[in-house]
Structures are given as structure tokens and as C-alpha cells.
Amino acid sequence: GGEYGILGNSGGGLIVYSVNGVCQLPGLGADGRVAPFVTAGYSKFSNGEGPFHAWNLAGGTDVWLARRVGVRVEVRDHLRPDSRGDVHYWAFRGGIVIR
């Protein structure tokens, strides 16, 4: 999958482009409405100082509210390798999923 977004805090914001692979785990519950997943991939960040690259890793769950529409929650870490030491950009995310 691919995505575009903004990662921000009180100090400013970064534009993020990511390309990821997703592994859906077996659904939980009798009806399988809760579907955990893990995902990993590549991210490119940009701000006023120029672009930089990072790897990302996340885990979360999709909760299917209807046959084709659900809500996603996840925790993601973007890891930016740097000569001064690796930098982590943690994000708690939520969204709508459609299948």
C-alpha cells in the first residue's frame, strides 16, 4: 500500500510519503471483525530543509464495522538512520479502511 500524510507536533510538521507491505493476521472473535496486522516499509519525509529517508514498522488492528468499512488503529515507528545516531518518529494513528 501507499500513503501520504503529515506528521506533526508542537515543533512543526513533516510531509510523509510511505510504501508498505501489510501482513493481515487471522481475525479475532467468532465473526472475525477484529483483524490485527503488521506492516513495514520505506518512508520519505520532507520539510523546509529538504527530504530525508526512513524505514517504518507498525502494528495495529482493523475493526470491521460493516462488510466493507472499518476503523484502523496502529502504532508506527519511523526509523531514520543518521550518522549522529538513529532517530525515531513514533506515531499513534487512526483511520478508515475500505475493502
mmCIF file of N, CA and C in Angstrom:
data_model
loop_
_atom_site.group_PDB
_atom_site.id
_atom_site.type_symbol
_atom_site.label_atom_id
_atom_site.label_comp_id
_atom_site.label_asym_id
_atom_site.label_seq_id
_atom_site.Cartn_x
_atom_site.Cartn_y
_atom_site.Cartn_z
ATOM 1 N N GLY A 1 0.823 -1.179 0.000
ATOM 2 C CA GLY A 1 0.000 0.000 0.000
ATOM 3 C C GLY A 1 0.870 1.247 0.000
ATOM 4 N N GLY A 2 0.272 2.337 -0.275
ATOM 5 C CA GLY A 2 0.953 3.609 -0.277
ATOM 6 C C GLY A 2 0.138 4.646 0.457
ATOM 7 N N GLU A 3 0.805 5.665 0.959
ATOM 8 C CA GLU A 3 0.085 6.715 1.680
ATOM 9 C C GLU A 3 0.855 8.017 1.652
ATOM 10 N N TYR A 4 0.133 9.064 1.939
ATOM 11 C CA TYR A 4 0.661 10.414 2.017
ATOM 12 C C TYR A 4 0.051 11.041 3.261
ATOM 13 N N GLY A 5 0.836 11.783 4.026
ATOM 14 C CA GLY A 5 0.284 12.405 5.224
ATOM 15 C C GLY A 5 1.218 13.441 5.810
ATOM 16 N N ILE A 6 0.817 13.942 6.955
ATOM 17 C CA ILE A 6 1.598 14.933 7.688
ATOM 18 C C ILE A 6 1.831 14.398 9.089
ATOM 19 N N LEU A 7 3.076 14.411 9.524
ATOM 20 C CA LEU A 7 3.463 14.015 10.871
ATOM 21 C C LEU A 7 3.851 15.297 11.588
ATOM 22 N N GLY A 8 3.152 15.635 12.657
ATOM 23 C CA GLY A 8 3.428 16.903 13.310
ATOM 24 C C GLY A 8 3.411 16.821 14.818
ATOM 25 N N ASN A 9 4.021 17.839 15.416
ATOM 26 C CA ASN A 9 3.962 18.031 16.864
ATOM 27 C C ASN A 9 4.060 19.532 17.121
ATOM 28 N N SER A 10 4.266 19.938 18.352
ATOM 29 C CA SER A 10 4.304 21.361 18.682
ATOM 30 C C SER A 10 5.485 22.083 18.034
ATOM 31 N N GLY A 11 6.509 21.339 17.593
ATOM 32 C CA GLY A 11 7.685 21.943 16.988
ATOM 33 C C GLY A 11 7.601 22.108 15.482
ATOM 34 N N GLY A 12 6.556 21.613 14.845
ATOM 35 C CA GLY A 12 6.429 21.743 13.394
ATOM 36 C C GLY A 12 5.865 20.484 12.778
ATOM 37 N N GLY A 13 6.034 20.353 11.475
ATOM 38 C CA GLY A 13 5.476 19.210 10.773
ATOM 39 C C GLY A 13 6.373 18.728 9.657
ATOM 40 N N LEU A 14 6.149 17.488 9.246
ATOM 41 C CA LEU A 14 6.873 16.856 8.156
ATOM 42 C C LEU A 14 5.851 16.257 7.198
ATOM 43 N N ILE A 15 6.084 16.363 5.911
ATOM 44 C CA ILE A 15 5.268 15.671 4.918
ATOM 45 C C ILE A 15 5.863 14.275 4.746
ATOM 46 N N VAL A 16 5.005 13.250 4.745
ATOM 47 C CA VAL A 16 5.461 11.864 4.714
ATOM 48 C C VAL A 16 4.827 11.139 3.520
ATOM 49 N N TYR A 17 5.666 10.441 2.748
ATOM 50 C CA TYR A 17 5.219 9.518 1.710
ATOM 51 C C TYR A 17 5.724 8.143 2.119
ATOM 52 N N SER A 18 4.855 7.129 2.120
ATOM 53 C CA SER A 18 5.280 5.788 2.517
ATOM 54 C C SER A 18 4.775 4.735 1.539
ATOM 55 N N VAL A 19 5.580 3.680 1.374
ATOM 56 C CA VAL A 19 5.199 2.495 0.611
ATOM 57 C C VAL A 19 5.444 1.309 1.540
ATOM 58 N N ASN A 20 4.411 0.494 1.753
ATOM 59 C CA ASN A 20 4.482 -0.579 2.740
ATOM 60 C C ASN A 20 3.901 -1.886 2.226
ATOM 61 N N GLY A 21 4.369 -2.970 2.835
ATOM 62 C CA GLY A 21 3.720 -4.268 2.710
ATOM 63 C C GLY A 21 2.964 -4.519 3.996
ATOM 64 N N VAL A 22 1.831 -5.192 3.899
ATOM 65 C CA VAL A 22 0.986 -5.463 5.066
ATOM 66 C C VAL A 22 0.737 -6.961 5.171
ATOM 67 N N CYS A 23 0.843 -7.486 6.381
ATOM 68 C CA CYS A 23 0.513 -8.881 6.652
ATOM 69 C C CYS A 23 -0.690 -8.905 7.596
ATOM 70 N N GLN A 24 -1.837 -9.321 7.092
ATOM 71 C CA GLN A 24 -3.034 -9.454 7.921
ATOM 72 C C GLN A 24 -2.942 -10.765 8.696
ATOM 73 N N LEU A 25 -3.182 -10.701 9.985
ATOM 74 C CA LEU A 25 -3.167 -11.884 10.839
ATOM 75 C C LEU A 25 -4.590 -12.425 10.932
ATOM 76 N N PRO A 26 -4.764 -13.667 11.379
ATOM 77 C CA PRO A 26 -6.124 -14.216 11.468
ATOM 78 C C PRO A 26 -7.028 -13.344 12.332
ATOM 79 N N GLY A 27 -8.272 -13.180 11.896
ATOM 80 C CA GLY A 27 -9.247 -12.372 12.624
ATOM 81 C C GLY A 27 -9.584 -12.957 13.979
ATOM 82 N N LEU A 28 -9.952 -12.081 14.901
ATOM 83 C CA LEU A 28 -10.313 -12.493 16.256
ATOM 84 C C LEU A 28 -11.828 -12.454 16.427
ATOM 85 N N GLY A 29 -12.321 -13.266 17.315
ATOM 86 C CA GLY A 29 -13.755 -13.305 17.572
ATOM 87 C C GLY A 29 -14.437 -14.270 16.614
ATOM 88 N N ALA A 30 -15.641 -14.636 16.949
ATOM 89 C CA ALA A 30 -16.387 -15.607 16.153
ATOM 90 C C ALA A 30 -16.652 -15.109 14.736
ATOM 91 N N ASP A 31 -16.837 -13.810 14.571
ATOM 92 C CA ASP A 31 -17.147 -13.254 13.256
ATOM 93 C C ASP A 31 -15.929 -12.657 12.564
ATOM 94 N N GLY A 32 -14.751 -12.667 13.197
ATOM 95 C CA GLY A 32 -13.523 -12.153 12.600
ATOM 96 C C GLY A 32 -13.537 -10.652 12.360
ATOM 97 N N ARG A 33 -14.351 -9.913 13.114
ATOM 98 C CA ARG A 33 -14.464 -8.463 12.901
ATOM 99 C C ARG A 33 -13.229 -7.695 13.354
ATOM 100 N N VAL A 34 -12.430 -8.264 14.233
ATOM 101 C CA VAL A 34 -11.203 -7.616 14.695
ATOM 102 C C VAL A 34 -10.034 -8.314 14.002
ATOM 103 N N ALA A 35 -9.330 -7.573 13.127
ATOM 104 C CA ALA A 35 -8.275 -8.158 12.298
ATOM 105 C C ALA A 35 -6.940 -7.473 12.565
ATOM 106 N N PRO A 36 -6.057 -8.084 13.367
ATOM 107 C CA PRO A 36 -4.735 -7.497 13.624
ATOM 108 C C PRO A 36 -3.857 -7.572 12.375
ATOM 109 N N PHE A 37 -2.855 -6.692 12.328
ATOM 110 C CA PHE A 37 -1.934 -6.669 11.199
ATOM 111 C C PHE A 37 -0.578 -6.140 11.640
ATOM 112 N N VAL A 38 0.433 -6.433 10.839
ATOM 113 C CA VAL A 38 1.752 -5.810 10.957
ATOM 114 C C VAL A 38 2.104 -5.264 9.578
ATOM 115 N N THR A 39 2.883 -4.212 9.544
ATOM 116 C CA THR A 39 3.265 -3.596 8.290
ATOM 117 C C THR A 39 4.667 -3.012 8.421
ATOM 118 N N ALA A 40 5.379 -2.968 7.309
ATOM 119 C CA ALA A 40 6.723 -2.393 7.288
ATOM 120 C C ALA A 40 6.991 -1.843 5.898
ATOM 121 N N GLY A 41 7.892 -0.864 5.826
ATOM 122 C CA GLY A 41 8.216 -0.312 4.522
ATOM 123 C C GLY A 41 9.169 0.864 4.582
ATOM 124 N N TYR A 42 9.139 1.644 3.512
ATOM 125 C CA TYR A 42 10.030 2.777 3.293
ATOM 126 C C TYR A 42 9.232 4.073 3.359
ATOM 127 N N SER A 43 9.803 5.100 3.955
ATOM 128 C CA SER A 43 9.165 6.421 4.022
ATOM 129 C C SER A 43 10.137 7.490 3.564
ATOM 130 N N LYS A 44 9.591 8.491 2.912
ATOM 131 C CA LYS A 44 10.366 9.676 2.550
ATOM 132 C C LYS A 44 9.698 10.869 3.219
ATOM 133 N N PHE A 45 10.483 11.610 3.989
ATOM 134 C CA PHE A 45 9.997 12.794 4.688
ATOM 135 C C PHE A 45 10.507 14.030 3.962
ATOM 136 N N SER A 46 9.754 15.114 4.036
ATOM 137 C CA SER A 46 10.270 16.382 3.526
ATOM 138 C C SER A 46 9.767 17.523 4.398
ATOM 139 N N ASN A 47 10.601 18.534 4.494
ATOM 140 C CA ASN A 47 10.262 19.751 5.229
ATOM 141 C C ASN A 47 10.996 20.903 4.541
ATOM 142 N N GLY A 48 11.054 22.048 5.165
ATOM 143 C CA GLY A 48 11.716 23.193 4.580
ATOM 144 C C GLY A 48 13.212 23.032 4.391
ATOM 145 N N GLU A 49 13.824 22.056 5.066
ATOM 146 C CA GLU A 49 15.269 21.845 4.977
ATOM 147 C C GLU A 49 15.641 20.781 3.960
ATOM 148 N N GLY A 50 14.662 20.167 3.301
ATOM 149 C CA GLY A 50 14.927 19.139 2.297
ATOM 150 C C GLY A 50 14.424 17.774 2.727
ATOM 151 N N PRO A 51 14.511 16.798 1.815
ATOM 152 C CA PRO A 51 13.995 15.456 2.098
ATOM 153 C C PRO A 51 14.995 14.583 2.857
ATOM 154 N N PHE A 52 14.463 13.565 3.542
ATOM 155 C CA PHE A 52 15.296 12.519 4.116
ATOM 156 C C PHE A 52 14.509 11.222 4.115
ATOM 157 N N HIS A 53 15.191 10.106 4.308
ATOM 158 C CA HIS A 53 14.618 8.773 4.163
ATOM 159 C C HIS A 53 14.541 8.066 5.509
ATOM 160 N N ALA A 54 13.578 7.131 5.621
ATOM 161 C CA ALA A 54 13.414 6.368 6.855
ATOM 162 C C ALA A 54 12.780 5.019 6.532
ATOM 163 N N TRP A 55 12.924 4.090 7.450
ATOM 164 C CA TRP A 55 12.209 2.812 7.403
ATOM 165 C C TRP A 55 11.078 2.903 8.407
ATOM 166 N N ASN A 56 10.017 2.139 8.204
ATOM 167 C CA ASN A 56 8.933 2.164 9.186
ATOM 168 C C ASN A 56 8.459 0.753 9.496
ATOM 169 N N LEU A 57 7.936 0.606 10.697
ATOM 170 C CA LEU A 57 7.406 -0.655 11.198
ATOM 171 C C LEU A 57 6.204 -0.324 12.069
ATOM 172 N N ALA A 58 5.106 -1.070 11.894
ATOM 173 C CA ALA A 58 3.896 -0.761 12.657
ATOM 174 C C ALA A 58 3.107 -2.031 12.953
ATOM 175 N N GLY A 59 2.245 -1.909 13.927
ATOM 176 C CA GLY A 59 1.299 -2.962 14.257
ATOM 177 C C GLY A 59 -0.002 -2.317 14.699
ATOM 178 N N GLY A 60 -1.086 -2.998 14.452
ATOM 179 C CA GLY A 60 -2.379 -2.447 14.846
ATOM 180 C C GLY A 60 -3.497 -3.413 14.552
ATOM 181 N N THR A 61 -4.692 -2.867 14.466
ATOM 182 C CA THR A 61 -5.856 -3.699 14.196
ATOM 183 C C THR A 61 -6.882 -2.928 13.377
ATOM 184 N N ASP A 62 -7.592 -3.669 12.537
ATOM 185 C CA ASP A 62 -8.755 -3.149 11.829
ATOM 186 C C ASP A 62 -9.987 -3.718 12.519
ATOM 187 N N VAL A 63 -10.940 -2.863 12.801
ATOM 188 C CA VAL A 63 -12.218 -3.299 13.370
ATOM 189 C C VAL A 63 -13.271 -3.046 12.302
ATOM 190 N N TRP A 64 -13.831 -4.124 11.747
ATOM 191 C CA TRP A 64 -14.776 -4.016 10.647
ATOM 192 C C TRP A 64 -16.169 -3.733 11.189
ATOM 193 N N LEU A 65 -16.680 -2.556 10.881
ATOM 194 C CA LEU A 65 -17.995 -2.114 11.337
ATOM 195 C C LEU A 65 -19.097 -2.609 10.415
ATOM 196 N N ALA A 66 -18.777 -2.803 9.154
ATOM 197 C CA ALA A 66 -19.682 -3.331 8.143
ATOM 198 C C ALA A 66 -18.856 -4.241 7.238
ATOM 199 N N ARG A 67 -19.480 -4.820 6.217
ATOM 200 C CA ARG A 67 -18.765 -5.775 5.366
ATOM 201 C C ARG A 67 -17.542 -5.163 4.700
ATOM 202 N N ARG A 68 -17.587 -3.901 4.288
ATOM 203 C CA ARG A 68 -16.501 -3.286 3.532
ATOM 204 C C ARG A 68 -15.901 -2.036 4.165
ATOM 205 N N VAL A 69 -16.344 -1.655 5.360
ATOM 206 C CA VAL A 69 -15.865 -0.424 6.001
ATOM 207 C C VAL A 69 -15.479 -0.714 7.445
ATOM 208 N N GLY A 70 -14.325 -0.179 7.852
ATOM 209 C CA GLY A 70 -13.872 -0.380 9.216
ATOM 210 C C GLY A 70 -13.052 0.793 9.720
ATOM 211 N N VAL A 71 -12.572 0.631 10.940
ATOM 212 C CA VAL A 71 -11.735 1.623 11.603
ATOM 213 C C VAL A 71 -10.390 0.971 11.888
ATOM 214 N N ARG A 72 -9.310 1.705 11.633
ATOM 215 C CA ARG A 72 -7.956 1.192 11.875
ATOM 216 C C ARG A 72 -7.291 2.001 12.974
ATOM 217 N N VAL A 73 -6.615 1.313 13.892
ATOM 218 C CA VAL A 73 -5.743 1.943 14.878
ATOM 219 C C VAL A 73 -4.393 1.236 14.804
ATOM 220 N N GLU A 74 -3.323 2.027 14.924
ATOM 221 C CA GLU A 74 -1.988 1.434 14.861
ATOM 222 C C GLU A 74 -0.973 2.309 15.584
ATOM 223 N N VAL A 75 0.155 1.694 15.893
ATOM 224 C CA VAL A 75 1.328 2.382 16.426
ATOM 225 C C VAL A 75 2.445 2.159 15.416
ATOM 226 N N ARG A 76 3.077 3.248 14.972
ATOM 227 C CA ARG A 76 4.113 3.157 13.937
ATOM 228 C C ARG A 76 5.384 3.858 14.399
ATOM 229 N N ASP A 77 6.518 3.244 14.076
ATOM 230 C CA ASP A 77 7.824 3.845 14.325
ATOM 231 C C ASP A 77 8.511 4.059 12.985
ATOM 232 N N HIS A 78 8.856 5.300 12.679
ATOM 233 C CA HIS A 78 9.683 5.617 11.525
ATOM 234 C C HIS A 78 11.119 5.737 12.048
ATOM 235 N N LEU A 79 12.006 4.949 11.506
ATOM 236 C CA LEU A 79 13.399 4.923 11.950
ATOM 237 C C LEU A 79 14.270 5.588 10.890
ATOM 238 N N ARG A 80 14.873 6.707 11.273
ATOM 239 C CA ARG A 80 15.743 7.468 10.363
ATOM 240 C C ARG A 80 17.194 7.205 10.734
ATOM 241 N N PRO A 81 17.933 6.444 9.889
ATOM 242 C CA PRO A 81 19.357 6.248 10.156
ATOM 243 C C PRO A 81 20.100 7.578 10.014
ATOM 244 N N ASP A 82 20.984 7.860 10.939
ATOM 245 C CA ASP A 82 21.722 9.121 10.917
ATOM 246 C C ASP A 82 23.123 8.868 11.464
ATOM 247 N N SER A 83 24.120 9.553 10.926
ATOM 248 C CA SER A 83 25.498 9.357 11.373
ATOM 249 C C SER A 83 25.693 9.749 12.833
ATOM 250 N N ARG A 84 24.820 10.600 13.368
ATOM 251 C CA ARG A 84 24.903 11.026 14.773
ATOM 252 C C ARG A 84 24.115 10.107 15.700
ATOM 253 N N GLY A 85 23.427 9.137 15.125
ATOM 254 C CA GLY A 85 22.593 8.219 15.892
ATOM 255 C C GLY A 85 21.209 8.145 15.262
ATOM 256 N N ASP A 86 20.603 6.981 15.320
ATOM 257 C CA ASP A 86 19.285 6.791 14.719
ATOM 258 C C ASP A 86 18.241 7.666 15.407
ATOM 259 N N VAL A 87 17.277 8.133 14.622
ATOM 260 C CA VAL A 87 16.193 8.969 15.132
ATOM 261 C C VAL A 87 14.882 8.216 14.930
ATOM 262 N N HIS A 88 14.033 8.188 15.980
ATOM 263 C CA HIS A 88 12.731 7.524 15.911
ATOM 264 C C HIS A 88 11.623 8.570 15.889
ATOM 265 N N TYR A 89 10.696 8.395 14.976
ATOM 266 C CA TYR A 89 9.495 9.226 14.906
ATOM 267 C C TYR A 89 8.307 8.306 15.182
ATOM 268 N N TRP A 90 7.807 8.298 16.417
ATOM 269 C CA TRP A 90 6.692 7.455 16.824
ATOM 270 C C TRP A 90 5.378 8.148 16.487
ATOM 271 N N ALA A 91 4.400 7.363 16.059
ATOM 272 C CA ALA A 91 3.093 7.925 15.722
ATOM 273 C C ALA A 91 1.998 6.966 16.173
ATOM 274 N N PHE A 92 0.972 7.508 16.797
ATOM 275 C CA PHE A 92 -0.254 6.771 17.108
ATOM 276 C C PHE A 92 -1.255 7.223 16.059
ATOM 277 N N ARG A 93 -1.774 6.278 15.286
ATOM 278 C CA ARG A 93 -2.562 6.626 14.106
ATOM 279 C C ARG A 93 -3.935 5.967 14.126
ATOM 280 N N GLY A 94 -4.859 6.592 13.457
ATOM 281 C CA GLY A 94 -6.193 6.052 13.289
ATOM 282 C C GLY A 94 -6.734 6.452 11.935
ATOM 283 N N GLY A 95 -7.635 5.654 11.404
ATOM 284 C CA GLY A 95 -8.198 5.989 10.111
ATOM 285 C C GLY A 95 -9.357 5.082 9.748
ATOM 286 N N ILE A 96 -9.851 5.300 8.540
ATOM 287 C CA ILE A 96 -10.943 4.499 7.987
ATOM 288 C C ILE A 96 -10.353 3.565 6.950
ATOM 289 N N VAL A 97 -10.770 2.299 6.975
ATOM 290 C CA VAL A 97 -10.307 1.318 5.995
ATOM 291 C C VAL A 97 -11.490 0.846 5.157
ATOM 292 N N ILE A 98 -11.199 0.607 3.881
ATOM 293 C CA ILE A 98 -12.225 0.144 2.944
ATOM 294 C C ILE A 98 -11.656 -1.056 2.226
ATOM 295 N N ARG A 99 -12.474 -2.103 2.087
ATOM 296 C CA ARG A 99 -12.012 -3.286 1.328
ATOM 297 C C ARG A 99 -12.994 -3.627 0.246
#
